PDB file of C-alpha atoms in Angstrom:
ATOM      1  CA  UNK A 446     -23.856 -23.306  24.597  1.00 67.00           C
ATOM      2  CA  UNK A 447     -20.861 -21.399  23.432  1.00 76.00           C
ATOM      3  CA  UNK A 448     -19.388 -21.473  19.709  1.00 87.00           C
ATOM      4  CA  UNK A 449     -16.546 -20.970  18.917  1.00 89.00           C
ATOM      5  CA  UNK A 450     -15.707 -19.870  14.919  1.00 89.00           C
ATOM      6  CA  UNK A 451     -11.923 -19.463  13.539  1.00 91.00           C
ATOM      7  CA  UNK A 452     -11.176 -16.063  11.896  1.00 91.00           C
ATOM      8  CA  UNK A 453      -8.696 -15.514   9.607  1.00 93.00           C
ATOM      9  CA  UNK A 454      -7.365 -11.967  10.016  1.00 94.00           C
ATOM     10  CA  UNK A 455      -4.251  -9.978   8.678  1.00 93.00           C
ATOM     11  CA  UNK A 456      -3.001  -8.729  11.902  1.00 91.00           C
ATOM     12  CA  UNK A 457      -3.252 -11.798  13.892  1.00 91.00           C
ATOM     13  CA  UNK A 458      -3.648 -15.009  11.750  1.00 93.00           C
ATOM     14  CA  UNK A 459      -6.266 -17.185  12.965  1.00 94.00           C
ATOM     15  CA  UNK A 460      -7.779 -16.108  16.174  1.00 92.00           C
ATOM     16  CA  UNK A 461     -10.407 -18.055  17.816  1.00 92.00           C
ATOM     17  CA  UNK A 462     -13.924 -15.787  18.533  1.00 92.00           C
ATOM     18  CA  UNK A 463     -16.631 -16.904  20.957  1.00 92.00           C
ATOM     19  CA  UNK A 464     -19.899 -16.394  19.856  1.00 90.00           C
ATOM     20  CA  UNK A 465     -20.956 -14.573  22.548  1.00 93.00           C
ATOM     21  CA  UNK A 466     -17.989 -12.200  22.363  1.00 94.00           C
ATOM     22  CA  UNK A 467     -19.507 -10.616  19.003  1.00 95.00           C
ATOM     23  CA  UNK A 468     -19.782  -7.046  18.934  1.00 97.00           C
ATOM     24  CA  UNK A 469     -22.677  -6.263  16.445  1.00 97.00           C
ATOM     25  CA  UNK A 470     -22.848  -2.529  15.243  1.00 97.00           C
ATOM     26  CA  UNK A 471     -26.189  -2.560  13.598  1.00 95.00           C
ATOM     27  CA  UNK A 472     -25.897   0.405  11.512  1.00 93.00           C
ATOM     28  CA  UNK A 473     -21.930  -0.335  10.561  1.00 92.00           C
ATOM     29  CA  UNK A 474     -19.558   2.302  11.630  1.00 92.00           C
ATOM     30  CA  UNK A 475     -19.322   5.954  10.829  1.00 91.00           C
ATOM     31  CA  UNK A 476     -18.385   5.464   6.704  1.00 90.00           C
ATOM     32  CA  UNK A 477     -18.117   1.999   7.450  1.00 89.00           C
ATOM     33  CA  UNK A 478     -21.382   0.702   7.117  1.00 87.00           C
ATOM     34  CA  UNK A 479     -20.486  -2.493   5.049  1.00 88.00           C
ATOM     35  CA  UNK A 480     -18.413  -3.683   8.572  1.00 92.00           C
ATOM     36  CA  UNK A 481     -21.078  -5.055  11.380  1.00 96.00           C
ATOM     37  CA  UNK A 482     -19.603  -7.957  13.031  1.00 96.00           C
ATOM     38  CA  UNK A 483     -16.826  -7.110  15.324  1.00 97.00           C
ATOM     39  CA  UNK A 484     -14.656  -8.368  18.508  1.00 96.00           C
ATOM     40  CA  UNK A 485     -12.530  -6.949  20.896  1.00 96.00           C
ATOM     41  CA  UNK A 486      -8.747  -7.998  20.733  1.00 94.00           C
ATOM     42  CA  UNK A 487      -6.159  -7.257  23.727  1.00 92.00           C
ATOM     43  CA  UNK A 488      -3.243  -5.685  22.106  1.00 88.00           C
ATOM     44  CA  UNK A 489      -0.514  -6.738  24.027  1.00 89.00           C
ATOM     45  CA  UNK A 490      -0.602  -8.048  28.029  1.00 92.00           C
ATOM     46  CA  UNK A 491      -1.206  -5.120  30.365  1.00 92.00           C
ATOM     47  CA  UNK A 492      -1.293  -2.508  27.350  1.00 94.00           C
ATOM     48  CA  UNK A 493      -4.659  -0.284  27.690  1.00 95.00           C
ATOM     49  CA  UNK A 494      -5.534  -0.707  23.846  1.00 96.00           C
ATOM     50  CA  UNK A 495      -7.758  -2.922  22.239  1.00 97.00           C
ATOM     51  CA  UNK A 496      -7.925  -3.907  18.612  1.00 97.00           C
ATOM     52  CA  UNK A 497     -11.555  -3.601  17.176  1.00 97.00           C
ATOM     53  CA  UNK A 498     -11.426  -6.588  14.695  1.00 97.00           C
ATOM     54  CA  UNK A 499     -13.664  -6.856  11.925  1.00 96.00           C
ATOM     55  CA  UNK A 500     -15.138 -10.286  12.159  1.00 94.00           C
ATOM     56  CA  UNK A 501     -16.563  -9.692   8.090  1.00 93.00           C
ATOM     57  CA  UNK A 502     -13.209  -8.393   6.813  1.00 94.00           C
ATOM     58  CA  UNK A 503      -9.950 -10.075   8.552  1.00 93.00           C
ATOM     59  CA  UNK A 504      -8.002  -7.412   6.732  1.00 95.00           C
ATOM     60  CA  UNK A 505      -9.959  -4.772   8.853  1.00 95.00           C
ATOM     61  CA  UNK A 506      -9.026  -3.849  12.570  1.00 96.00           C
ATOM     62  CA  UNK A 507      -9.276  -0.194  14.424  1.00 96.00           C
ATOM     63  CA  UNK A 508      -7.151   0.801  17.417  1.00 97.00           C
ATOM     64  CA  UNK A 509      -9.180   1.501  20.477  1.00 98.00           C
ATOM     65  CA  UNK A 510      -8.863   2.717  24.050  1.00 97.00           C
ATOM     66  CA  UNK A 511     -10.813   3.626  26.777  1.00 97.00           C
ATOM     67  CA  UNK A 512     -10.812   7.545  26.668  1.00 96.00           C
ATOM     68  CA  UNK A 513     -10.574   7.957  30.572  1.00 95.00           C
ATOM     69  CA  UNK A 514      -7.235   6.260  30.066  1.00 95.00           C
ATOM     70  CA  UNK A 515      -5.730   9.394  28.395  1.00 94.00           C
ATOM     71  CA  UNK A 516      -9.083  12.391  29.091  1.00 94.00           C
ATOM     72  CA  UNK A 517      -9.920  11.870  32.911  1.00 93.00           C
ATOM     73  CA  UNK A 518     -12.798  13.860  32.466  1.00 94.00           C
ATOM     74  CA  UNK A 519     -14.486  12.447  29.833  1.00 95.00           C
ATOM     75  CA  UNK A 520     -18.104  12.211  30.100  1.00 93.00           C
ATOM     76  CA  UNK A 521     -20.142  13.388  27.164  1.00 94.00           C
ATOM     77  CA  UNK A 522     -23.500  13.310  27.110  1.00 92.00           C
ATOM     78  CA  UNK A 523     -25.035  10.597  24.735  1.00 92.00           C
ATOM     79  CA  UNK A 524     -27.749  11.582  22.613  1.00 93.00           C
ATOM     80  CA  UNK A 525     -30.995  10.361  23.362  1.00 94.00           C
ATOM     81  CA  UNK A 526     -31.588   8.113  20.159  1.00 94.00           C
ATOM     82  CA  UNK A 527     -27.984   6.395  21.267  1.00 93.00           C
ATOM     83  CA  UNK A 528     -29.292   5.450  24.263  1.00 94.00           C
ATOM     84  CA  UNK A 529     -32.608   4.610  23.007  1.00 95.00           C
ATOM     85  CA  UNK A 530     -31.011   2.879  19.645  1.00 95.00           C
ATOM     86  CA  UNK A 531     -28.729   0.788  22.709  1.00 95.00           C
ATOM     87  CA  UNK A 532     -31.666   0.091  25.451  1.00 94.00           C
ATOM     88  CA  UNK A 533     -29.416   1.836  27.422  1.00 95.00           C
ATOM     89  CA  UNK A 534     -30.420   2.910  31.180  1.00 92.00           C
ATOM     90  CA  UNK A 535     -28.693   4.080  34.436  1.00 91.00           C
ATOM     91  CA  UNK A 536     -28.000   0.407  34.914  1.00 95.00           C
ATOM     92  CA  UNK A 537     -26.660  -0.549  31.799  1.00 95.00           C
ATOM     93  CA  UNK A 538     -23.188  -1.716  31.743  1.00 96.00           C
ATOM     94  CA  UNK A 539     -21.675  -0.340  28.907  1.00 96.00           C
ATOM     95  CA  UNK A 540     -18.158   0.603  27.768  1.00 96.00           C
ATOM     96  CA  UNK A 541     -16.793   3.410  25.684  1.00 97.00           C
ATOM     97  CA  UNK A 542     -13.637   3.964  23.295  1.00 98.00           C
ATOM     98  CA  UNK A 543     -12.489   6.278  21.054  1.00 98.00           C
ATOM     99  CA  UNK A 544     -10.517   5.306  17.454  1.00 97.00           C
ATOM    100  CA  UNK A 545      -7.046   6.306  18.044  1.00 97.00           C
ATOM    101  CA  UNK A 546      -4.772   7.320  15.489  1.00 96.00           C
ATOM    102  CA  UNK A 547      -1.094   7.020  15.485  1.00 95.00           C
ATOM    103  CA  UNK A 548       0.874   8.167  12.415  1.00 94.00           C
ATOM    104  CA  UNK A 549       3.527   5.898  11.365  1.00 94.00           C
ATOM    105  CA  UNK A 550       6.679   5.998  12.901  1.00 94.00           C
ATOM    106  CA  UNK A 551       5.441   8.920  15.210  1.00 92.00           C
ATOM    107  CA  UNK A 552       3.395   7.532  18.178  1.00 91.00           C
ATOM    108  CA  UNK A 553       3.414  10.790  20.171  1.00 93.00           C
ATOM    109  CA  UNK A 554       1.668  12.483  17.461  1.00 94.00           C
ATOM    110  CA  UNK A 555      -1.428  10.074  18.902  1.00 95.00           C
ATOM    111  CA  UNK A 556      -4.470  11.315  18.203  1.00 96.00           C
ATOM    112  CA  UNK A 557      -7.618  10.181  19.818  1.00 97.00           C
ATOM    113  CA  UNK A 558     -11.608  10.707  18.318  1.00 97.00           C
ATOM    114  CA  UNK A 559     -13.614  11.917  21.224  1.00 97.00           C
ATOM    115  CA  UNK A 560     -16.314  13.116  18.817  1.00 97.00           C
ATOM    116  CA  UNK A 561     -17.305   9.865  17.614  1.00 97.00           C
ATOM    117  CA  UNK A 562     -16.759   7.411  20.246  1.00 97.00           C
ATOM    118  CA  UNK A 563     -18.128   3.504  20.466  1.00 97.00           C
ATOM    119  CA  UNK A 564     -20.651   2.662  22.683  1.00 97.00           C
ATOM    120  CA  UNK A 565     -21.496  -0.704  23.512  1.00 97.00           C
ATOM    121  CA  UNK A 566     -24.041  -2.056  25.514  1.00 97.00           C
ATOM    122  CA  UNK A 567     -22.166  -4.856  27.571  1.00 96.00           C
ATOM    123  CA  UNK A 568     -25.350  -6.722  28.162  1.00 95.00           C
ATOM    124  CA  UNK A 569     -26.655  -7.231  24.504  1.00 96.00           C
ATOM    125  CA  UNK A 570     -23.237  -6.776  22.782  1.00 96.00           C
ATOM    126  CA  UNK A 571     -24.752  -4.217  20.744  1.00 97.00           C
ATOM    127  CA  UNK A 572     -22.842  -1.123  20.005  1.00 97.00           C
ATOM    128  CA  UNK A 573     -22.826   2.004  17.814  1.00 97.00           C
ATOM    129  CA  UNK A 574     -20.173   4.834  17.013  1.00 97.00           C
ATOM    130  CA  UNK A 575     -21.815   8.163  18.323  1.00 96.00           C
ATOM    131  CA  UNK A 576     -21.237  11.358  16.971  1.00 95.00           C
ATOM    132  CA  UNK A 577     -21.343  13.956  19.806  1.00 95.00           C
ATOM    133  CA  UNK A 578     -22.379  17.578  18.400  1.00 89.00           C
ATOM    134  CA  UNK A 579     -20.510  18.815  21.880  1.00 89.00           C
ATOM    135  CA  UNK A 580     -17.416  21.181  20.285  1.00 89.00           C
ATOM    136  CA  UNK A 581     -15.966  20.269  23.880  1.00 92.00           C
ATOM    137  CA  UNK A 582     -14.685  16.912  21.788  1.00 95.00           C
ATOM    138  CA  UNK A 583     -12.659  17.564  18.869  1.00 95.00           C
ATOM    139  CA  UNK A 584     -11.981  14.728  16.132  1.00 95.00           C
ATOM    140  CA  UNK A 585      -8.595  14.623  16.472  1.00 95.00           C
ATOM    141  CA  UNK A 586      -7.867  15.102  19.802  1.00 95.00           C
ATOM    142  CA  UNK A 587      -3.726  15.518  20.422  1.00 94.00           C
ATOM    143  CA  UNK A 588      -2.882  13.066  23.439  1.00 93.00           C
ATOM    144  CA  UNK A 589       0.477  13.812  24.142  1.00 90.00           C
ATOM    145  CA  UNK A 590       0.310  17.568  23.320  1.00 75.00           C
ATOM    146  CA  UNK A 591      -2.122  18.154  25.738  1.00 57.00           C
ATOM    147  CA  UNK A 592      -0.595  16.712  28.468  1.00 52.00           C
ATOM    148  CA  UNK A 593       2.327  18.570  27.937  1.00 55.00           C
ATOM    149  CA  UNK A 594       0.140  21.615  28.251  1.00 52.00           C
ATOM    150  CA  UNK A 595      -1.557  20.572  31.563  1.00 55.00           C
ATOM    151  CA  UNK A 596       2.193  20.109  32.726  1.00 55.00           C
ATOM    152  CA  UNK A 597       3.370  23.511  32.081  1.00 51.00           C
TER     153      UNK A 597
END
């Protein structure tokens, strides 16, 4: 049976959250261990962006996106500790998001945190922010600068 809870958020006002949509981060996010329960909220109809809205603090939400939307070859090797903790195997449906940072008034300055993806086991709804040990993926990947470089 699905249970629905109303959550008051600073960004979206009051939203209804189905219990089965809750994402649990057992260890919280990097540097934010107090936030453990989240839900994904679509930014706008048809938008690739989502908001990772905290259910523990309605004033906290992070803008996230599937990194492959901007980095088609994004395929980091997941550390064994992360795959084990999330109980991932080759058949587990997973979702991967990266946190987006957009400077105020400068959407062309958007960066993605490719070094710390959020990996979600879609079956268990358990997630972790994984810290990669791979210099290929920077903490501040400049989205539009890269596309311009590739076009040149």
